[in-house]
């Protein structure tokens, strides 16, 4: 099976040129929100929100995240992702990050 079918939400990673953040053409995306959802990870619980492989600028808030080994995973170049004011139910770990090389100024 495709990996994206195993998690409730997997951030898209296709590069997009946009002007919404700075007014000039740029690959730096505007903040996107994942909010006010009930996410139940019942098939193959891994991450409720999977911000990896370079995904960036996600503001995940006011969600109820049920099951999953991790509420949020951010690794393999994922950066500038905010997780706040969520409720985690029956997860092993709420937020997991792994040490990886990041560009300066990113968290």
mmCIF file of C-alpha atoms in Angstrom:
data_model
loop_
_atom_site.group_PDB
_atom_site.id
_atom_site.type_symbol
_atom_site.label_atom_id
_atom_site.label_comp_id
_atom_site.label_asym_id
_atom_site.label_seq_id
_atom_site.Cartn_x
_atom_site.Cartn_y
_atom_site.Cartn_z
ATOM 1 C CA UNK A 1 0.000 0.000 0.000
ATOM 2 C CA UNK A 2 0.950 3.587 -0.574
ATOM 3 C CA UNK A 3 2.391 5.100 2.626
ATOM 4 C CA UNK A 4 0.002 8.040 2.414
ATOM 5 C CA UNK A 5 -2.973 5.699 2.831
ATOM 6 C CA UNK A 6 -1.712 4.496 6.228
ATOM 7 C CA UNK A 7 -1.869 7.823 8.092
ATOM 8 C CA UNK A 8 -4.871 10.113 8.479
ATOM 9 C CA UNK A 9 -2.940 13.153 7.199
ATOM 10 C CA UNK A 10 0.342 13.206 5.287
ATOM 11 C CA UNK A 11 1.572 16.638 4.246
ATOM 12 C CA UNK A 12 2.006 17.111 0.491
ATOM 13 C CA UNK A 13 5.581 17.872 -0.514
ATOM 14 C CA UNK A 14 5.297 19.076 -4.114
ATOM 15 C CA UNK A 15 7.142 22.390 -4.614
ATOM 16 C CA UNK A 16 4.853 25.320 -5.364
ATOM 17 C CA UNK A 17 5.755 28.838 -6.444
ATOM 18 C CA UNK A 18 3.579 31.325 -4.604
ATOM 19 C CA UNK A 19 3.430 35.042 -3.871
ATOM 20 C CA UNK A 20 1.141 34.839 -0.815
ATOM 21 C CA UNK A 21 3.849 34.949 1.855
ATOM 22 C CA UNK A 22 6.183 37.675 0.614
ATOM 23 C CA UNK A 23 4.437 39.264 -2.381
ATOM 24 C CA UNK A 24 7.239 38.067 -4.673
ATOM 25 C CA UNK A 25 7.473 34.649 -6.376
ATOM 26 C CA UNK A 26 8.963 32.231 -3.866
ATOM 27 C CA UNK A 27 9.039 28.578 -2.836
ATOM 28 C CA UNK A 28 8.406 29.674 0.785
ATOM 29 C CA UNK A 29 4.779 28.802 1.391
ATOM 30 C CA UNK A 30 2.150 30.626 3.393
ATOM 31 C CA UNK A 31 1.249 29.028 6.742
ATOM 32 C CA UNK A 32 -1.457 26.369 6.299
ATOM 33 C CA UNK A 33 -3.774 25.275 9.083
ATOM 34 C CA UNK A 34 -5.055 21.862 10.058
ATOM 35 C CA UNK A 35 -7.696 22.717 12.636
ATOM 36 C CA UNK A 36 -10.949 21.714 14.293
ATOM 37 C CA UNK A 37 -10.812 18.063 13.204
ATOM 38 C CA UNK A 38 -11.479 14.720 14.831
ATOM 39 C CA UNK A 39 -8.718 12.459 13.470
ATOM 40 C CA UNK A 40 -8.995 8.748 14.321
ATOM 41 C CA UNK A 41 -6.022 6.642 13.257
ATOM 42 C CA UNK A 42 -7.498 3.167 13.432
ATOM 43 C CA UNK A 43 -6.054 1.178 10.514
ATOM 44 C CA UNK A 44 -2.321 1.196 11.055
ATOM 45 C CA UNK A 45 -1.708 3.636 13.897
ATOM 46 C CA UNK A 46 1.518 5.476 13.325
ATOM 47 C CA UNK A 47 1.259 9.289 13.221
ATOM 48 C CA UNK A 48 -1.926 11.293 13.342
ATOM 49 C CA UNK A 49 -0.188 14.172 11.540
ATOM 50 C CA UNK A 50 2.938 13.285 9.572
ATOM 51 C CA UNK A 51 5.070 16.378 8.855
ATOM 52 C CA UNK A 52 8.194 14.964 7.278
ATOM 53 C CA UNK A 53 10.063 14.819 3.977
ATOM 54 C CA UNK A 54 10.455 18.583 3.857
ATOM 55 C CA UNK A 55 6.903 19.606 4.713
ATOM 56 C CA UNK A 56 6.812 23.052 6.263
ATOM 57 C CA UNK A 57 4.621 25.868 7.520
ATOM 58 C CA UNK A 58 1.772 23.819 8.983
ATOM 59 C CA UNK A 59 -0.108 25.200 11.971
ATOM 60 C CA UNK A 60 -1.936 22.236 13.507
ATOM 61 C CA UNK A 61 -4.300 23.306 16.283
ATOM 62 C CA UNK A 62 -7.624 22.651 18.033
ATOM 63 C CA UNK A 63 -7.850 19.031 16.855
ATOM 64 C CA UNK A 64 -8.726 15.824 18.657
ATOM 65 C CA UNK A 65 -6.191 13.143 17.652
ATOM 66 C CA UNK A 66 -7.171 9.595 18.607
ATOM 67 C CA UNK A 67 -4.861 6.534 18.597
ATOM 68 C CA UNK A 68 -1.591 6.499 16.698
ATOM 69 C CA UNK A 69 1.801 5.886 18.214
ATOM 70 C CA UNK A 70 2.553 9.602 17.811
ATOM 71 C CA UNK A 71 0.284 12.635 17.520
ATOM 72 C CA UNK A 72 2.845 14.554 15.425
ATOM 73 C CA UNK A 73 5.994 13.315 13.731
ATOM 74 C CA UNK A 74 8.402 15.786 12.155
ATOM 75 C CA UNK A 75 11.623 14.464 10.671
ATOM 76 C CA UNK A 76 13.493 13.963 7.389
ATOM 77 C CA UNK A 77 13.667 17.682 6.712
ATOM 78 C CA UNK A 78 10.217 18.686 7.991
ATOM 79 C CA UNK A 79 10.521 22.111 9.638
ATOM 80 C CA UNK A 80 8.566 25.155 10.802
ATOM 81 C CA UNK A 81 5.553 23.096 11.856
ATOM 82 C CA UNK A 82 3.492 24.231 14.839
ATOM 83 C CA UNK A 83 1.395 21.887 16.982
ATOM 84 C CA UNK A 84 -0.654 23.496 19.749
ATOM 85 C CA UNK A 85 -3.970 23.300 21.589
ATOM 86 C CA UNK A 86 -4.653 19.743 20.403
ATOM 87 C CA UNK A 87 -6.085 16.910 22.468
ATOM 88 C CA UNK A 88 -4.227 13.583 22.180
ATOM 89 C CA UNK A 89 -6.213 10.469 23.118
ATOM 90 C CA UNK A 90 -4.633 6.993 23.428
ATOM 91 C CA UNK A 91 -1.281 7.941 21.852
ATOM 92 C CA UNK A 92 2.098 6.681 23.034
ATOM 93 C CA UNK A 93 3.856 10.020 22.449
ATOM 94 C CA UNK A 94 2.200 13.374 21.682
ATOM 95 C CA UNK A 95 5.043 14.925 19.633
ATOM 96 C CA UNK A 96 8.144 13.210 18.239
ATOM 97 C CA UNK A 97 11.092 14.809 16.484
ATOM 98 C CA UNK A 98 14.403 13.349 15.452
ATOM 99 C CA UNK A 99 17.706 15.163 15.245
ATOM 100 C CA UNK A 100 18.361 16.076 11.650
ATOM 101 C CA UNK A 101 20.338 18.737 9.850
ATOM 102 C CA UNK A 102 18.185 21.837 9.398
ATOM 103 C CA UNK A 103 18.759 25.037 7.486
ATOM 104 C CA UNK A 104 19.716 28.030 9.609
ATOM 105 C CA UNK A 105 16.726 29.862 11.076
ATOM 106 C CA UNK A 106 14.409 26.845 10.972
ATOM 107 C CA UNK A 107 13.108 24.799 13.868
#
